[in-house]
Amino acid sequence: MMDTKVINAIRVISAEGVQAANSGHPGLPLGAAPMAYTLWSKVMKHSPGNPDWHNRDRFVLSAGHGSMLIYSLLNLFEYGLPMEEIKNFRQFGSKTPGHPEYGHTKGIEISTGPLGQGLANAVGFAMAETRLAAEFNKPEFPIVDHYTFALSGDGCLMEGISYEAASLAGTLKLGKLILMYDSNKISIEGSTDLAFTEDVGMRFEAMHWQVLTVEDGNDVAAIQEALEAAKAETEKPSIIIVKTIIGFGVASKQGSHKVHGSPLGDDGVAELKAFAGWEGKAPFDVPADIRAFLKDEVVKLTEKETEWNSLFKEYEKAYPELATAYKQWFSGDAPMEFLESDEFWNYSEATASRSSSGKVLNKLADVVPNLFGGSADLSPSNNSDMKKRDSFFADQRHGSNLHFGVREHAMTAIVNGIQAHGGLKAYAATFFVFTDYMKPAIRLAALMKLPVTYILTHDSIGVGEDGPTHQPVDHLPMLRSIPNIQVIRPADAREVSAAWYVAMTTKDCPTALVLTRQNLRELEHSSREALKGAYVISKEKNKADLVLIATGSEVALAVDAKEALLAEGIDARVVSMPCQEIFNKQSDEYKRSILLEGVPKLAIEAASTFGWHKYACDVIGMEDFGASAPGEVLFEAFGFTVDNVVTRSKKLLKK
């Protein structure tokens, strides 16, 4: 009886929140309330008083448009989300935004809403749990022992990212990953028969998942039984297909796409409250018996954390070194002694920046044991594997090198989940051009302030013979346009060290390392000043007539052009600007000292010119897609030559 009351409380609160905002998605919370309640009250291990408890089960609402479902749960289960915030659903400054936001509302494990992202994030959570368990657990001390639960709808399972991620999860045998599929057969346009008719269960079976079905989405006992069966399967991830009715409880609207993304209206809310036995109740007024019941439930849930805390104290006594390492892994702190050492900074040679990056990564792997990452089937080209580490496989959980297969979109969302889980430092690698596939998850990493590192190689027309399909001419401005990301294009091996220094010490945003395929020469005056985003790499002889600004492979070109300009009586300064975002954060005084107010500026970068006019009067860049030819031929053909820099400089100076 009380189960039904709480389920109806979730429904009514959700509907009233949407109604108050006159905006939102009531359909999913009404249909999925029984499965969510069953999970949170009877199966999931969580501690409402401490949402950051390390050994909690993770819950990911992949169908993030149904956010009122989780907000109702957070309120009822006493996570500190007051009813006032429910009343302010979707309003400016509230803790209840339209889609769940990580870091904004306690109890939200990951930002979701773009469909399919949450499912892939959940795969990352499960991978992190498995890796950490292998590192720290002892037979009598299972200190890392939790499940990842995700709730998706039909829309998530139409998205390609879901199957990229689910395929990898099946291959890795992530037995602690459980997906609850709210199968109501309705999407925005109408019945899923319009465009989604495959047998989902058979598809997941083919990907080596356990498939369970609950025929009645209101049957709490059947849902609990399925969840327990999913937990019992340790060799496969599980999907529970729960057949529900969207908008359940509002007979005049339920089962229709019209209840998916529109408020129920006053009449609809009244109809729901009559169904729930809440007639005459004021909006957002939860009956006292429900509050009392859930308070007792919260006490029981909290006991799990208390037990774990006692277990960890005993673990510290039995395995003090492991306990210290565990705390260090979860601290997120960088190995500053090594990062400040001569060994880290004195590395320099003429080589491709992808190669020097690989060497720095492997030095870091010796001192950062919780590095965990890999490539989308390109590690030999990306130089992204840790040579002394094993790979992470279903039968090799201690491994640190990840093999994502050709799954760039899922890879990027998975590392978001790994990083958000805690305890690991995640990275992902591929060719720079494939950030087209990665961008949605990169954007979410930036939004969530997750310090993920992206190793992005083959950075320009220098890719050469692979041609314009693989030459990322438009990708630098695309990445730079995303708020809260550091995009670093180093000019030589020393600047690569600076880039990795930034990646390892940053805690509040992702970092993209944009690296060359072709060799770069060692630049005489490159230095750790690159940490400021831009610095003078070649000073003017007397008084600067011109400032040349360049990044990556074009810095050497700018240095050579400076000498040619000097022979013609033009005194130029060369500025290396590996990271616009970091430079923009410097003091106005520093920025003026580098770029010299009132002095004409010419930027040089083998990419789209978009965005450079913020710094420069003119730009030598790409206005086309490139072509298939050797890289050196392309650089000359597209004007990345000393002669062209001299010509454009003279034109800029009107000489």
XYZ file of C-alpha atoms in Angstrom:
655
model
C 0.000 0.000 0.000
C 2.760 2.457 0.950
C 4.670 1.571 -2.222
C 1.705 2.738 -4.278
C 1.407 5.924 -2.249
C 5.053 6.868 -2.809
C 4.858 6.040 -6.509
C 1.843 8.289 -6.837
C 3.674 10.994 -4.872
C 6.458 10.874 -7.485
C 3.850 11.196 -10.224
C 1.976 14.078 -8.667
C 5.078 16.067 -7.693
C 6.476 15.596 -11.197
C 3.268 16.701 -12.871
C 2.851 19.700 -10.578
C 6.447 20.783 -11.174
C 5.957 20.711 -14.933
C 2.628 22.490 -14.592
C 4.140 25.251 -12.449
C 6.834 25.838 -15.064
C 4.321 25.494 -17.896
C 7.149 23.567 -19.540
C 8.659 20.107 -19.345
C 8.048 16.405 -19.898
C 5.520 14.777 -17.566
C 4.989 11.602 -19.578
C 8.116 9.692 -18.579
C 7.928 10.385 -14.815
C 4.315 9.194 -14.716
C 5.065 5.987 -16.563
C 8.483 5.236 -15.051
C 7.722 6.145 -11.418
C 7.238 2.502 -10.288
C 10.594 1.308 -11.653
C 12.436 4.353 -10.292
C 10.866 3.974 -6.855
C 11.563 0.244 -6.743
C 15.196 0.836 -7.615
C 15.765 3.673 -5.156
C 13.926 2.097 -2.221
C 14.488 -1.632 -2.563
C 17.620 -2.260 -4.637
C 19.973 0.688 -5.018
C 22.701 1.331 -2.441
C 22.875 5.063 -1.770
C 23.262 7.508 1.091
C 20.990 10.566 0.781
C 22.909 12.431 3.473
C 26.165 11.994 1.577
C 25.562 11.922 -2.183
C 29.333 11.723 -2.769
C 29.886 8.481 -0.854
C 32.415 6.608 -2.973
C 30.788 3.186 -2.816
C 27.251 4.253 -3.699
C 25.453 2.724 -6.657
C 25.254 5.188 -9.531
C 21.945 6.148 -11.138
C 21.956 7.760 -14.574
C 18.758 9.194 -16.016
C 19.767 8.841 -19.652
C 16.331 10.065 -20.705
C 17.180 13.391 -19.105
C 14.125 15.197 -20.455
C 12.204 13.356 -17.720
C 14.196 15.299 -15.117
C 11.223 15.849 -12.820
C 11.415 12.129 -12.071
C 14.830 12.445 -10.442
C 14.030 15.783 -8.803
C 10.980 14.196 -7.179
C 13.139 11.315 -5.971
C 15.781 13.668 -4.594
C 13.128 15.555 -2.659
C 11.318 12.527 -1.308
C 14.523 10.665 -0.378
C 15.850 13.698 1.514
C 18.840 14.615 -0.641
C 18.460 18.222 0.437
C 16.437 19.368 -2.567
C 13.626 21.400 -0.985
C 10.144 21.609 -2.421
C 10.766 25.287 -3.164
C 13.222 24.157 -5.852
C 10.615 21.799 -7.313
C 8.238 24.749 -7.520
C 10.954 26.649 -9.409
C 11.470 23.914 -11.998
C 13.145 25.292 -15.129
C 13.483 28.773 -13.650
C 16.635 30.874 -13.698
C 18.999 30.021 -10.850
C 17.022 27.052 -9.560
C 18.504 23.681 -8.626
C 15.985 22.039 -10.954
C 17.027 22.930 -14.514
C 15.231 21.475 -17.512
C 17.709 18.605 -17.786
C 19.824 17.169 -14.932
C 23.148 18.970 -14.494
C 26.189 17.414 -12.840
C 27.741 19.617 -10.178
C 24.656 21.818 -10.008
C 22.258 19.641 -8.018
C 23.315 17.175 -5.320
C 22.523 13.622 -6.305
C 22.904 14.146 -10.058
C 25.667 11.817 -11.215
C 26.045 13.168 -14.759
C 24.495 15.761 -17.071
C 22.036 14.122 -19.436
C 19.436 15.133 -21.965
C 21.093 14.652 -25.365
C 19.724 11.166 -25.862
C 22.085 8.223 -25.596
C 24.783 10.160 -23.747
C 23.671 8.866 -20.362
C 23.787 5.245 -21.437
C 27.362 5.712 -22.651
C 28.244 7.585 -19.441
C 26.898 4.610 -17.497
C 29.284 2.319 -19.368
C 32.093 4.602 -18.194
C 30.887 4.409 -14.592
C 30.832 0.612 -14.782
C 34.314 0.475 -16.321
C 35.648 2.732 -13.572
C 34.118 0.588 -10.838
C 35.616 -2.551 -12.340
C 39.091 -1.040 -12.712
C 39.119 0.368 -9.169
C 37.821 -2.901 -7.705
C 40.678 -4.781 -9.350
C 43.191 -2.339 -7.916
C 41.987 -2.032 -4.347
C 39.728 -4.910 -3.295
C 40.885 -7.743 -1.106
C 38.788 -10.885 -0.477
C 37.683 -9.698 2.955
C 37.550 -6.027 1.951
C 35.300 -5.298 -1.050
C 35.680 -1.543 -0.639
C 34.844 -0.911 -4.309
C 31.635 -2.842 -4.889
C 28.757 -1.018 -6.505
C 26.438 -1.111 -9.499
C 25.583 1.367 -12.210
C 21.904 1.717 -13.099
C 20.702 3.685 -16.104
C 17.157 4.515 -17.160
C 16.560 5.132 -20.841
C 13.577 5.540 -23.100
C 12.913 4.647 -26.702
C 14.695 7.795 -27.868
C 17.999 6.823 -26.254
C 17.881 3.489 -28.021
C 17.334 5.107 -31.395
C 20.608 7.000 -31.055
C 23.697 5.386 -32.546
C 25.866 6.235 -29.550
C 23.838 3.822 -27.425
C 24.838 0.867 -29.559
C 28.472 1.921 -29.795
C 28.543 1.961 -25.992
C 26.387 -1.137 -25.455
C 28.514 -3.168 -27.851
C 31.669 -2.319 -25.921
C 29.927 -3.025 -22.595
C 29.001 -6.504 -23.806
C 32.527 -7.165 -25.037
C 33.950 -6.097 -21.675
C 31.397 -8.198 -19.753
C 30.407 -5.344 -17.461
C 28.169 -7.385 -15.191
C 27.526 -4.496 -12.803
C 25.881 -2.370 -15.484
C 22.073 -2.523 -15.520
C 19.911 -0.635 -18.011
C 16.228 -0.108 -17.288
C 14.446 0.531 -20.575
C 11.206 2.489 -20.243
C 9.496 0.904 -23.230
C 6.369 2.977 -23.758
C 6.555 2.946 -27.582
C 5.983 6.705 -27.842
C 8.276 9.465 -29.082
C 7.648 13.117 -29.852
C 6.110 12.525 -33.267
C 3.910 9.634 -32.209
C 4.207 5.857 -32.087
C 7.702 4.418 -32.340
C 6.328 2.326 -35.222
C 7.001 5.401 -37.346
C 10.743 4.782 -37.290
C 11.787 2.236 -34.632
C 10.544 -1.295 -35.143
C 13.509 -3.568 -34.407
C 13.501 -6.176 -31.665
C 15.544 -4.380 -28.997
C 15.923 -7.508 -26.904
C 17.425 -9.510 -29.756
C 19.764 -6.652 -30.579
C 21.076 -6.563 -27.015
C 21.362 -10.341 -26.920
C 23.566 -10.115 -29.991
C 25.773 -7.681 -28.068
C 26.143 -10.217 -25.224
C 23.732 -8.628 -22.749
C 21.317 -10.445 -20.462
C 17.802 -9.459 -21.529
C 14.968 -9.407 -18.990
C 11.384 -8.257 -19.498
C 8.741 -6.868 -17.145
C 5.368 -6.971 -18.865
C 3.609 -4.592 -16.467
C 5.522 -1.434 -15.594
C 3.359 -0.954 -12.493
C 4.275 -4.332 -10.981
C 6.750 -3.434 -8.224
C 7.411 -7.060 -7.279
C 8.213 -8.015 -10.874
C 10.487 -5.014 -11.285
C 12.357 -5.868 -8.090
C 12.691 -9.493 -9.170
C 14.153 -8.413 -12.507
C 16.594 -6.045 -10.827
C 17.803 -8.780 -8.502
C 18.203 -11.147 -11.449
C 20.226 -8.488 -13.236
C 22.496 -8.083 -10.218
C 22.988 -11.848 -10.044
C 24.372 -11.994 -13.611
C 28.070 -11.200 -13.221
C 29.336 -12.016 -16.722
C 27.016 -9.797 -18.748
C 25.483 -6.366 -18.494
C 21.700 -6.512 -18.250
C 18.858 -4.675 -19.916
C 15.425 -4.821 -18.282
C 12.701 -4.025 -20.788
C 9.924 -2.537 -18.681
C 6.695 -2.101 -20.620
C 5.037 1.095 -19.447
C 2.303 3.527 -20.431
C 3.469 7.079 -20.947
C 1.510 9.555 -18.802
C 0.006 6.753 -16.706
C -2.667 7.977 -14.298
C -4.183 10.557 -16.630
C -6.660 8.419 -18.524
C -7.617 11.143 -20.992
C -4.010 11.619 -22.114
C -1.992 8.509 -21.270
C -0.478 6.461 -24.062
C -0.303 9.475 -26.393
C 2.637 11.472 -27.693
C 0.726 14.557 -26.563
C 1.742 13.847 -22.967
C 5.439 13.490 -23.806
C 6.633 17.082 -23.715
C 3.729 19.304 -22.679
C 2.244 20.153 -19.278
C -0.879 18.180 -18.385
C -2.931 21.345 -17.844
C -4.972 22.044 -14.735
C -7.570 19.486 -15.733
C -4.936 16.832 -16.361
C -3.260 17.446 -13.004
C -6.653 17.267 -11.292
C -7.355 13.986 -13.068
C -3.991 12.582 -11.911
C -4.594 13.684 -8.321
C -8.010 12.048 -8.350
C -6.393 8.846 -9.614
C -3.809 9.064 -6.818
C -6.370 9.848 -4.139
C -4.943 13.348 -3.662
C -8.149 15.310 -4.289
C -8.236 18.541 -2.356
C -4.513 18.473 -1.617
C -2.711 21.766 -2.146
C -0.038 21.732 -4.833
C 3.265 20.187 -3.693
C 1.773 19.065 -0.370
C 3.097 15.551 0.351
C 1.056 13.602 2.928
C 2.733 13.207 6.308
C 2.567 9.397 6.278
C 4.602 9.291 3.074
C 7.232 11.614 4.547
C 7.432 9.505 7.715
C 7.742 6.264 5.747
C 10.539 7.627 3.571
C 12.381 9.062 6.571
C 12.617 5.531 7.942
C 13.751 4.276 4.528
C 16.515 6.897 4.431
C 17.755 5.740 7.845
C 18.054 2.200 6.496
C 19.860 3.407 3.389
C 22.346 5.403 5.449
C 23.301 2.281 7.387
C 25.014 0.967 4.248
C 27.439 3.881 4.253
C 28.033 3.482 7.990
C 28.930 -0.169 7.427
C 31.295 0.773 4.600
C 33.006 3.443 6.693
C 33.713 0.837 9.369
C 34.987 -1.555 6.722
C 37.327 1.073 5.309
C 38.791 1.786 8.769
C 39.654 -1.885 9.101
C 41.037 -1.833 5.554
C 43.348 1.051 6.503
C 44.741 -1.036 9.353
C 45.177 -4.165 7.256
C 46.427 -2.501 4.066
C 47.733 0.965 4.928
C 49.624 1.449 1.669
C 46.603 0.543 -0.437
C 44.366 2.808 1.642
C 46.769 5.703 1.121
C 46.864 5.018 -2.608
C 43.059 4.858 -2.700
C 42.811 8.310 -1.151
C 45.433 9.660 -3.531
C 43.606 8.295 -6.577
C 40.382 9.968 -5.487
C 42.061 13.278 -4.612
C 42.585 14.233 -8.245
C 45.904 15.833 -7.297
C 48.683 16.023 -9.876
C 52.276 14.771 -9.308
C 53.644 18.299 -8.874
C 57.158 17.252 -7.894
C 57.570 15.456 -11.203
C 55.795 18.138 -13.238
C 58.211 20.752 -11.881
C 61.291 18.590 -12.403
C 64.037 18.994 -14.989
C 63.211 15.514 -16.260
C 59.757 16.688 -17.290
C 60.773 20.013 -18.818
C 64.146 19.300 -20.425
C 62.841 16.855 -22.990
C 63.356 18.250 -26.487
C 63.895 16.807 -29.939
C 62.866 17.298 -33.537
C 59.854 15.027 -33.902
C 56.125 15.054 -34.519
C 54.204 16.432 -31.570
C 52.143 13.215 -31.523
C 55.420 11.383 -30.864
C 56.658 13.749 -28.161
C 53.197 13.562 -26.572
C 53.461 9.786 -26.443
C 56.815 10.049 -24.684
C 55.478 12.519 -22.123
C 52.405 10.336 -21.558
C 54.613 7.354 -20.805
C 56.709 9.354 -18.356
C 53.502 10.407 -16.649
C 52.325 6.799 -16.565
C 55.273 6.024 -14.282
C 54.093 8.529 -11.667
C 50.310 8.707 -12.231
C 49.067 5.155 -11.613
C 45.401 6.057 -12.119
C 45.745 7.195 -15.733
C 43.033 5.301 -17.617
C 42.408 5.854 -21.282
C 42.911 4.870 -24.866
C 42.018 5.395 -28.461
C 39.285 4.719 -30.980
C 41.350 2.012 -32.720
C 44.223 4.410 -33.445
C 46.684 4.090 -30.564
C 49.697 3.297 -32.807
C 49.012 6.512 -34.759
C 47.988 8.606 -31.745
C 50.896 7.389 -29.573
C 48.309 7.101 -26.820
C 49.166 3.748 -25.246
C 51.079 3.380 -21.985
C 53.893 0.982 -22.835
C 54.384 -0.467 -19.363
C 50.677 -0.965 -18.689
C 48.396 -3.834 -19.678
C 45.182 -3.384 -21.604
C 41.809 -3.396 -19.868
C 39.842 -6.476 -20.955
C 37.047 -8.644 -19.580
C 39.644 -11.042 -18.218
C 42.260 -8.403 -17.366
C 40.718 -5.805 -15.065
C 44.043 -4.398 -13.854
C 44.744 -2.962 -17.294
C 44.877 0.772 -17.956
C 44.973 0.957 -21.761
C 41.467 1.098 -23.209
C 40.488 -0.156 -26.640
C 37.313 1.644 -27.664
C 37.146 0.293 -31.198
C 35.986 2.630 -33.955
C 33.498 4.357 -31.663
C 34.532 7.997 -31.267
C 31.174 9.291 -30.007
C 30.737 6.592 -27.372
C 34.413 6.784 -26.403
C 34.102 10.452 -25.513
C 30.896 9.974 -23.506
C 32.355 6.911 -21.773
C 35.408 8.846 -20.571
C 33.007 11.474 -19.198
C 31.509 8.720 -17.063
C 34.935 7.438 -16.032
C 36.046 10.904 -14.980
C 32.786 11.747 -13.190
C 32.944 8.467 -11.270
C 36.052 9.574 -9.422
C 39.333 7.833 -8.710
C 40.712 7.830 -12.254
C 42.292 10.311 -14.655
C 40.654 9.670 -18.026
C 41.834 10.422 -21.544
C 40.678 9.639 -25.066
C 42.532 9.737 -28.374
C 41.786 9.832 -32.088
C 42.509 11.819 -35.240
C 41.627 15.490 -34.854
C 39.201 15.362 -37.786
C 37.011 12.914 -35.870
C 36.162 15.483 -33.227
C 33.153 15.893 -35.521
C 31.945 12.632 -33.963
C 33.142 13.581 -30.469
C 31.799 17.109 -30.193
C 28.496 16.474 -28.330
C 30.291 14.659 -25.504
C 33.204 17.133 -25.474
C 30.669 19.929 -25.040
C 29.095 18.100 -22.097
C 32.522 17.536 -20.510
C 33.110 21.289 -20.709
C 29.654 22.000 -19.283
C 30.295 19.587 -16.406
C 33.834 20.935 -15.774
C 35.300 17.456 -16.162
C 39.117 17.449 -16.525
C 39.231 14.911 -19.342
C 42.226 14.990 -21.703
C 41.820 14.547 -25.470
C 44.821 13.491 -27.554
C 43.974 14.701 -31.057
C 46.582 13.970 -33.713
C 46.975 14.585 -37.468
C 46.063 18.189 -36.877
C 46.099 19.968 -40.264
C 46.677 19.738 -44.012
C 49.963 18.173 -42.915
C 47.979 14.913 -42.884
C 48.769 14.971 -46.600
C 47.767 12.157 -48.902
C 44.648 11.097 -46.980
C 43.077 14.198 -48.456
C 40.429 16.710 -47.427
C 38.154 14.133 -45.770
C 40.864 13.733 -43.132
C 42.303 17.251 -42.974
C 40.727 19.107 -40.015
C 40.759 22.654 -41.335
C 37.586 23.757 -39.525
C 38.018 21.934 -36.236
C 40.189 24.336 -34.247
C 37.608 27.149 -34.312
C 34.893 24.602 -33.585
C 36.616 23.414 -30.399
C 37.652 26.917 -29.393
C 34.047 28.073 -29.625
C 33.033 25.713 -26.804
C 33.057 27.485 -23.424
C 35.325 26.084 -20.699
C 37.764 24.001 -22.713
C 41.509 24.460 -23.201
C 42.578 23.812 -26.794
C 46.379 23.561 -26.979
C 48.330 23.283 -30.256
C 52.006 23.004 -29.274
C 54.850 24.066 -31.569
C 57.526 21.601 -30.406
C 58.365 19.046 -27.728
C 58.794 21.620 -24.942
C 55.377 23.062 -25.650
C 54.002 19.513 -25.606
C 55.340 19.196 -22.051
C 53.553 22.440 -21.195
C 50.341 21.077 -22.722
C 50.498 17.928 -20.606
C 51.337 20.010 -17.527
C 48.104 21.946 -18.095
C 46.109 18.750 -18.670
C 47.397 17.138 -15.486
C 46.941 20.149 -13.207
C 43.541 21.357 -14.423
C 40.569 20.268 -12.324
C 37.677 22.241 -13.764
C 37.673 21.819 -17.548
C 38.744 19.432 -20.309
C 41.976 19.895 -22.257
C 42.464 19.108 -25.950
C 46.007 18.430 -27.159
C 46.118 19.118 -30.909
C 49.161 17.362 -32.346
C 50.971 16.930 -35.656
C 51.579 13.916 -37.806
C 54.641 15.539 -39.435
C 57.913 16.252 -37.670
C 58.482 19.617 -35.991
C 61.924 21.042 -35.460
C 63.162 22.001 -32.009
C 62.634 25.719 -31.472
C 65.510 27.483 -29.741
C 63.464 29.696 -27.451
C 60.404 27.576 -26.712
C 59.827 27.323 -22.988
C 57.448 26.724 -20.124
C 56.179 30.238 -20.785
C 53.756 28.340 -23.001
C 51.833 27.770 -19.763
C 50.578 31.338 -20.136
C 48.863 30.493 -23.416
C 51.071 32.808 -25.497
C 54.592 34.160 -25.196
C 57.366 35.756 -27.233
C 59.344 32.957 -28.835
C 61.485 35.207 -31.020
C 61.996 38.816 -29.946
C 62.369 41.779 -32.273
C 65.898 43.127 -32.779
C 65.103 46.728 -31.843
C 61.522 47.995 -32.091
C 58.815 45.764 -33.503
C 57.182 46.885 -36.747
C 55.018 43.760 -36.843
C 53.891 40.870 -34.635
C 53.615 37.412 -36.187
C 51.318 35.123 -34.186
C 51.380 31.390 -34.904
C 50.515 28.010 -33.410
C 51.784 24.487 -33.844
C 53.741 23.725 -37.000
C 53.408 27.300 -38.218
C 55.524 28.751 -35.383
C 58.710 27.554 -37.075
C 57.483 29.150 -40.313
C 56.935 32.437 -38.477
C 60.445 32.302 -36.989
C 61.934 31.759 -40.471
C 59.802 34.547 -41.949
C 61.017 36.916 -39.220
C 64.593 36.507 -40.461
C 63.537 37.115 -44.070
C 61.601 40.212 -43.036
C 64.568 41.562 -41.116
C 66.672 41.279 -44.286
C 64.143 43.609 -45.914
C 64.212 46.097 -43.071
C 61.089 44.903 -41.210
C 61.637 44.121 -37.540
C 59.137 41.469 -36.427
C 58.293 39.788 -33.137
C 57.114 36.172 -33.174
C 54.512 35.063 -30.645
C 53.684 31.418 -30.118
C 50.052 31.126 -28.991
C 49.441 27.451 -28.223
C 46.273 28.132 -26.209
C 43.964 31.082 -26.757
C 41.803 30.203 -23.762
C 44.693 30.343 -21.282
C 46.085 33.504 -22.852
C 42.691 35.182 -22.559
C 42.796 34.631 -18.784
C 46.094 36.475 -18.339
C 46.206 40.036 -17.044
C 45.641 42.877 -19.483
C 49.169 44.022 -18.717
C 50.628 40.669 -19.750
C 48.521 40.504 -22.908
C 49.645 43.981 -23.946
C 53.269 43.089 -23.270
C 53.030 40.117 -25.625
C 50.912 41.478 -28.485
C 52.042 45.117 -28.333
C 49.184 47.562 -28.676
C 49.214 49.592 -31.881
C 51.559 47.232 -33.720
C 50.077 45.432 -36.781
C 49.621 41.715 -36.310
C 49.558 38.803 -38.761
C 48.323 35.368 -37.599
C 49.452 32.153 -39.271
C 47.656 28.839 -38.733
C 46.949 25.949 -41.094
C 43.263 25.982 -40.255
C 40.181 28.115 -40.802
C 40.811 31.796 -40.195
C 37.590 32.042 -38.187
C 38.187 33.654 -34.802
C 41.680 34.996 -35.400
C 40.655 38.576 -36.084
C 40.231 38.997 -32.351
C 44.018 39.114 -32.188
C 45.266 39.927 -35.681
C 44.694 42.400 -38.519
C 45.204 39.688 -41.133
C 45.386 35.893 -41.156
C 47.151 33.360 -43.324
C 44.955 30.303 -43.022
C 42.695 27.905 -44.861
C 39.698 29.023 -46.881
C 39.194 25.600 -48.445
C 39.120 21.946 -47.419
C 42.629 21.006 -48.496
C 43.608 18.357 -51.035
C 45.238 14.959 -51.409
C 49.004 15.372 -51.804
C 52.149 15.157 -49.677
C 51.956 17.544 -46.730
C 54.899 19.690 -47.795
C 53.304 20.188 -51.203
C 50.055 21.317 -49.582
C 51.718 23.792 -47.240
C 53.331 25.463 -50.226
C 50.204 25.323 -52.373
C 48.061 26.952 -49.679
C 50.501 29.740 -48.908
C 52.289 28.540 -45.782
C 55.675 29.685 -47.035
C 58.223 32.281 -46.001
C 57.675 34.165 -49.266
C 53.924 34.434 -48.682
C 54.374 35.537 -45.071
C 56.775 38.244 -46.236
C 54.383 39.342 -48.994
C 51.370 39.474 -46.673
C 53.407 41.285 -44.021
C 54.449 43.964 -46.509
C 50.870 44.335 -47.641
C 49.753 44.703 -44.039
C 52.397 47.352 -43.450
C 51.678 48.903 -46.873
C 55.330 48.656 -47.922
